[in-house]
Short mmCIF file of C-alpha atoms in Angstrom, two decimals:
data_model
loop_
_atom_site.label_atom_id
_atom_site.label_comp_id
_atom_site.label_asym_id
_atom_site.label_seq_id
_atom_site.Cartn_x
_atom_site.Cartn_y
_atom_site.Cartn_z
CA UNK E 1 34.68 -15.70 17.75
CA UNK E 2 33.63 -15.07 21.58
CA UNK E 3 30.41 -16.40 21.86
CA UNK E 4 27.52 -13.61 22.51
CA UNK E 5 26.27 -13.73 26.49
CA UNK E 6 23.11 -14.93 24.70
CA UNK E 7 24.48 -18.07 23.64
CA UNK E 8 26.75 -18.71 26.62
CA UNK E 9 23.63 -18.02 28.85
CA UNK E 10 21.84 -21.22 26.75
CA UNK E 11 24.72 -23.33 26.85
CA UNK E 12 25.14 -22.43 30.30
CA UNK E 13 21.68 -23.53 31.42
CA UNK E 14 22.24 -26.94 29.00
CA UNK E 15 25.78 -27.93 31.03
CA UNK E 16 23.67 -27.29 34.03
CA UNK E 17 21.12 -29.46 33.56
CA UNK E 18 23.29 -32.20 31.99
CA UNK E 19 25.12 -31.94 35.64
CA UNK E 20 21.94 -31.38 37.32
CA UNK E 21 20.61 -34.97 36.08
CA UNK E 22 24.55 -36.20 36.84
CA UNK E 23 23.95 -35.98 40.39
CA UNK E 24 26.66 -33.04 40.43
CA UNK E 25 25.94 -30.66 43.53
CA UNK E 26 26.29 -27.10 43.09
CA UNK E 27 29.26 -26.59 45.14
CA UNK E 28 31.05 -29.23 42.69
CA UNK E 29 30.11 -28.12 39.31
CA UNK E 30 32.72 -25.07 39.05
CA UNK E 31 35.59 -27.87 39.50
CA UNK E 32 33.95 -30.48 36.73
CA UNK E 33 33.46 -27.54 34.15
CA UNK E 34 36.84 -26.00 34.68
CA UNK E 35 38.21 -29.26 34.72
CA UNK E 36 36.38 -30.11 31.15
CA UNK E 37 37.91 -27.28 29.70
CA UNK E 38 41.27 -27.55 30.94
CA UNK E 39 41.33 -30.77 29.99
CA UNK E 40 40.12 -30.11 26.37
CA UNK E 41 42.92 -27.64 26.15
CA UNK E 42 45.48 -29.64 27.56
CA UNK E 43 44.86 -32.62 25.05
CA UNK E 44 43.83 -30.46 21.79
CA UNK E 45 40.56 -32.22 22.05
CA UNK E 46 41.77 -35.52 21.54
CA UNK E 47 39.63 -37.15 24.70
CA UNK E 48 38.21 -40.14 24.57
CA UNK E 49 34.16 -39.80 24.22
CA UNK E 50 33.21 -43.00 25.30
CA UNK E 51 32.11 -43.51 29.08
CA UNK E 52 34.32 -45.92 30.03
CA UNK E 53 36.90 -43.70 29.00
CA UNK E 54 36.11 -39.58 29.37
CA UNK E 55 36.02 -39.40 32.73
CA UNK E 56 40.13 -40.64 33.37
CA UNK E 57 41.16 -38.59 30.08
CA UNK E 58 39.85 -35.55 32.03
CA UNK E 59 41.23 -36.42 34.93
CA UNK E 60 44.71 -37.56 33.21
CA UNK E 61 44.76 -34.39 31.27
CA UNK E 62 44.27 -31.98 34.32
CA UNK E 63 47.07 -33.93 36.23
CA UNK E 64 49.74 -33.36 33.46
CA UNK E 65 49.06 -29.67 32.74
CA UNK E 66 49.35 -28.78 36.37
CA UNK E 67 52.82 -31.11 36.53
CA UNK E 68 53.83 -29.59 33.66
CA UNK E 69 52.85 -25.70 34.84
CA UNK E 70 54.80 -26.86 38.07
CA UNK E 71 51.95 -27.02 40.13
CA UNK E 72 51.98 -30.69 42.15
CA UNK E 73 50.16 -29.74 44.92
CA UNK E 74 46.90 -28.81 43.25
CA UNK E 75 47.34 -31.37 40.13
CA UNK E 76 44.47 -33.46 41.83
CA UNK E 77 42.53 -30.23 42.91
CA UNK E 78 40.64 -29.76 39.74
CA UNK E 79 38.94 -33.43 38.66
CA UNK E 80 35.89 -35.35 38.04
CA UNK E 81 34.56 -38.31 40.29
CA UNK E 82 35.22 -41.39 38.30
CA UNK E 83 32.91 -43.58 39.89
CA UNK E 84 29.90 -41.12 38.64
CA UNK E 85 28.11 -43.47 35.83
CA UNK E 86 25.77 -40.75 34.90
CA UNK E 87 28.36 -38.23 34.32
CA UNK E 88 30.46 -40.37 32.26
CA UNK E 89 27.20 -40.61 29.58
CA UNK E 90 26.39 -36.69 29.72
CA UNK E 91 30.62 -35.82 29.97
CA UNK E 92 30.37 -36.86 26.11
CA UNK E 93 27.74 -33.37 25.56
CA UNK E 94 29.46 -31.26 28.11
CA UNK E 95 32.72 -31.48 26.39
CA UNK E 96 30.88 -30.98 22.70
CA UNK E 97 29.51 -27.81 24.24
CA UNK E 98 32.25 -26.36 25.18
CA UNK E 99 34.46 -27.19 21.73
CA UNK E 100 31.53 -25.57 20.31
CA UNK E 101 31.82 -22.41 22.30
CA UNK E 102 35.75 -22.53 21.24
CA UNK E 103 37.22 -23.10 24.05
CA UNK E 104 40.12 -25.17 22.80
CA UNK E 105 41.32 -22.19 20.76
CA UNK E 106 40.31 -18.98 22.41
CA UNK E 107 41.41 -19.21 25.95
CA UNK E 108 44.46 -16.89 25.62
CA UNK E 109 42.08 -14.32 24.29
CA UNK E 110 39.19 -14.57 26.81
CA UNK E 111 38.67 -15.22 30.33
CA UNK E 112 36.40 -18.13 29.58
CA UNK E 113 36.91 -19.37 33.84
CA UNK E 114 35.87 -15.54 34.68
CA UNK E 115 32.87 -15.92 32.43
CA UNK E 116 32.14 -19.44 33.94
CA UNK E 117 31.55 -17.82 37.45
CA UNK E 118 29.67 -14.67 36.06
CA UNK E 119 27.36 -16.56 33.47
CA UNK E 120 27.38 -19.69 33.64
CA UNK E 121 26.62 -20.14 37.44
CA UNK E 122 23.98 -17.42 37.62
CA UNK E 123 22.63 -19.80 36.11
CA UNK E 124 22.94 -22.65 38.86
CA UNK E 125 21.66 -20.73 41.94
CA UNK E 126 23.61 -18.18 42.33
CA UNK E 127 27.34 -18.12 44.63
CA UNK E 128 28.12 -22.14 44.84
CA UNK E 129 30.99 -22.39 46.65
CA UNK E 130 30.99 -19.71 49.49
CA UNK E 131 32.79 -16.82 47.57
CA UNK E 132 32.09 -13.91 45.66
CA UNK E 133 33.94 -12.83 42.20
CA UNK E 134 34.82 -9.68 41.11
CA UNK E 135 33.57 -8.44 37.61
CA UNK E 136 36.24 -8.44 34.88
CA UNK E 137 35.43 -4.54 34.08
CA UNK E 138 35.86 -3.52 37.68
CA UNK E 139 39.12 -5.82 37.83
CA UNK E 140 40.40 -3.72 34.87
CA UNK E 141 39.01 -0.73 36.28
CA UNK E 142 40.90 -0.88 38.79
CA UNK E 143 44.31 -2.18 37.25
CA UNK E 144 44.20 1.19 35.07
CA UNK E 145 43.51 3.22 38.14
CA UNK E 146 46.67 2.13 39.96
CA UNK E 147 48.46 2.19 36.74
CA UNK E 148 49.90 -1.02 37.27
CA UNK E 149 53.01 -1.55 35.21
CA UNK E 150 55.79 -3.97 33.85
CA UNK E 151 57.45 -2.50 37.14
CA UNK E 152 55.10 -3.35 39.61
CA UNK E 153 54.85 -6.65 41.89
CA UNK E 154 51.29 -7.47 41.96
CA UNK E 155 49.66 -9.59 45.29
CA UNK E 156 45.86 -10.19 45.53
CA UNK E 157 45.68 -12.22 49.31
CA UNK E 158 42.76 -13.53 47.95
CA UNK E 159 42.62 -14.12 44.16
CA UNK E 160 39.92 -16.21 43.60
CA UNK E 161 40.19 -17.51 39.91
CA UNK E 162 42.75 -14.81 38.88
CA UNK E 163 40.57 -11.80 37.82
CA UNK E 164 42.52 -9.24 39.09
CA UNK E 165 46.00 -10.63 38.05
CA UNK E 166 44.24 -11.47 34.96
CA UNK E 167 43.69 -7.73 34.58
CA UNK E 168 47.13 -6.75 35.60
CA UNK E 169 48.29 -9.35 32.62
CA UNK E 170 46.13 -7.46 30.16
CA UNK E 171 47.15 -4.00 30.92
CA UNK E 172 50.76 -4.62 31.57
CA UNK E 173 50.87 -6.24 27.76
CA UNK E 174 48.49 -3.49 26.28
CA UNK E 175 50.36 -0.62 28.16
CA UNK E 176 53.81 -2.07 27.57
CA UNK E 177 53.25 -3.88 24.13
CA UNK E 178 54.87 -7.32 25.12
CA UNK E 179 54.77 -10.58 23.14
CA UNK E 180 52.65 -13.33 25.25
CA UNK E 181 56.06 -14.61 25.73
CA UNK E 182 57.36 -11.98 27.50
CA UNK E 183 54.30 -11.56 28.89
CA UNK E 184 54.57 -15.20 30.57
CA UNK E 185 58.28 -14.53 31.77
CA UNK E 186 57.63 -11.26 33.22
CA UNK E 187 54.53 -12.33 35.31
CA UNK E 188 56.47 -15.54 37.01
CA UNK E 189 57.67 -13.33 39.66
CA UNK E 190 55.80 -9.86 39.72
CA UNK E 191 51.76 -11.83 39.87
CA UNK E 192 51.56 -13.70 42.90
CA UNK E 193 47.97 -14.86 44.43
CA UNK E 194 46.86 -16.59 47.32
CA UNK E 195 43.33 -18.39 47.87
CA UNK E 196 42.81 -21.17 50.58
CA UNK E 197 39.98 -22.87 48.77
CA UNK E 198 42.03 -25.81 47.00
CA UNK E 199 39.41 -26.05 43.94
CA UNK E 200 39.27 -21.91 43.70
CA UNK E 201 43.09 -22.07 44.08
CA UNK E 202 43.26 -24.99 41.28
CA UNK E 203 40.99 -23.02 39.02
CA UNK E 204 43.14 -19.83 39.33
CA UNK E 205 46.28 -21.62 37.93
CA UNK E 206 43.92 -23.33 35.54
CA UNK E 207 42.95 -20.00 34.72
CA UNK E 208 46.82 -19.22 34.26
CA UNK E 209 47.32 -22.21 32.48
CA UNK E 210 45.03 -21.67 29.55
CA UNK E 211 46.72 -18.34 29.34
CA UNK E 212 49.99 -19.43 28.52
CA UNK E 213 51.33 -19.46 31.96
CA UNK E 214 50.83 -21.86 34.57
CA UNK E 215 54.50 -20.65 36.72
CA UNK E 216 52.94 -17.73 38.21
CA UNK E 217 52.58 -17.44 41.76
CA UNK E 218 49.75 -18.78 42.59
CA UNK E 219 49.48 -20.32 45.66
CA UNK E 220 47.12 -22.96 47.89
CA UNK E 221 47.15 -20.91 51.44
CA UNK E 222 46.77 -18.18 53.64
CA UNK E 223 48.32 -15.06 52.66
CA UNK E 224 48.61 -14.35 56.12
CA UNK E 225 50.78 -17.21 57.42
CA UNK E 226 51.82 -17.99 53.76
#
């Protein structure tokens, strides 16, 4: 199930602190945590726990799902610093935190990189990395207002971590009743994003990624030269 906001809110202030007494600044800690969970997802859990070892399985992992979502440019967006000793101990909890919160399994279901933002870094002093995220239920609020449809192209010039495109997914499969596959094929061409922040940029196809599509356009840039 989709842990309460309760329990997020705990295990929230937990990964905080681990990264907290990691050294991890706040304006980095979106970028390790999304690049935990990606990484969990990407290798079924199979990571290695020891810290000689976590640190490069995260960092592998991240690398091949953005090759693999055909997404070169921002494969080294999303990553954790190697050389951090302290980190590679407290890596071992972070990533049993988040398996315990199901993250592995129930990514396609839930906006867990939405959540991240509006729960878990509350929690870490507010904004950390200069920009402001939309709530999910306005996103969607506003998908069913335009009544976006299988029809539509959708742009948002500056998506952030996907909410809005993530909303346009969800209605366009509810109001339409497609399969997650055609779901993923439809949205290659008709969701397209920018956001000049490489790490916000590298968590929005993340975002995509754990979704069951990592093709989408999503770009690194300014939408206005783009």
């Amino acid at each position: 199930s989709v842990p309460s906001p309760d329990v997020l809110a705990a295990r929230a202030d937990e990964i905080n602190r681990l990264l907290r007494e990691s050294n991890v600044n706040d304006r980095s800690r979106p970028a390790v945590v999304g690049a935990c969970m990606l990484a969990l997802w990407k290798s079924k859990g199979n990571l290695r726990k020891e810290p000689e070892h976590i640190l490069a399985d995260i960092n592998q992992s991240c690398e091949a799902a953005f090759l693999k979502a055909n997404k070169p440019l921002l494969a080294k967006s999303l990553h954790v610093d190697e050389a951090n000793d302290k980190l590679a101990v407290k890596a071992r909890r972070i990533i049993a935190i988040l398996e315990r919160l199901n993250v592995a399994v129930l990514t396609a279901e839930h906006d867990y990189l939405g959540q991240l933002y509006e729960t878990f870094f509350q929690y870490a002093g507010g904004n950390t990395i200069g920009q402001y995220f939309t709530p999910r239920h306005v996103a969607a609020f506003c998908t069913d207002l335009l009544a976006v449809s299988k029809n539509d192209v959708c742009l948002d010039p500056a998506c952030g971590t996907g909410g809005f495109l993530i909303a346009a997914m969800n209605r366009i499969a509810r109001e339409h009743q497609l399969s997650r596959d055609q779901m993923v094929k439809l949205v290659q061409k008709r969701l397209i994003g920018f956001d000049a922040e490489p790490v916000t940029a590298a968590l929005c196809v993340a975002n995509m990624i754990l979704r069951g599509d990592g093709s989408s356009s999503v770009h690194r840039g300014d939408c206005f030269t783009a």
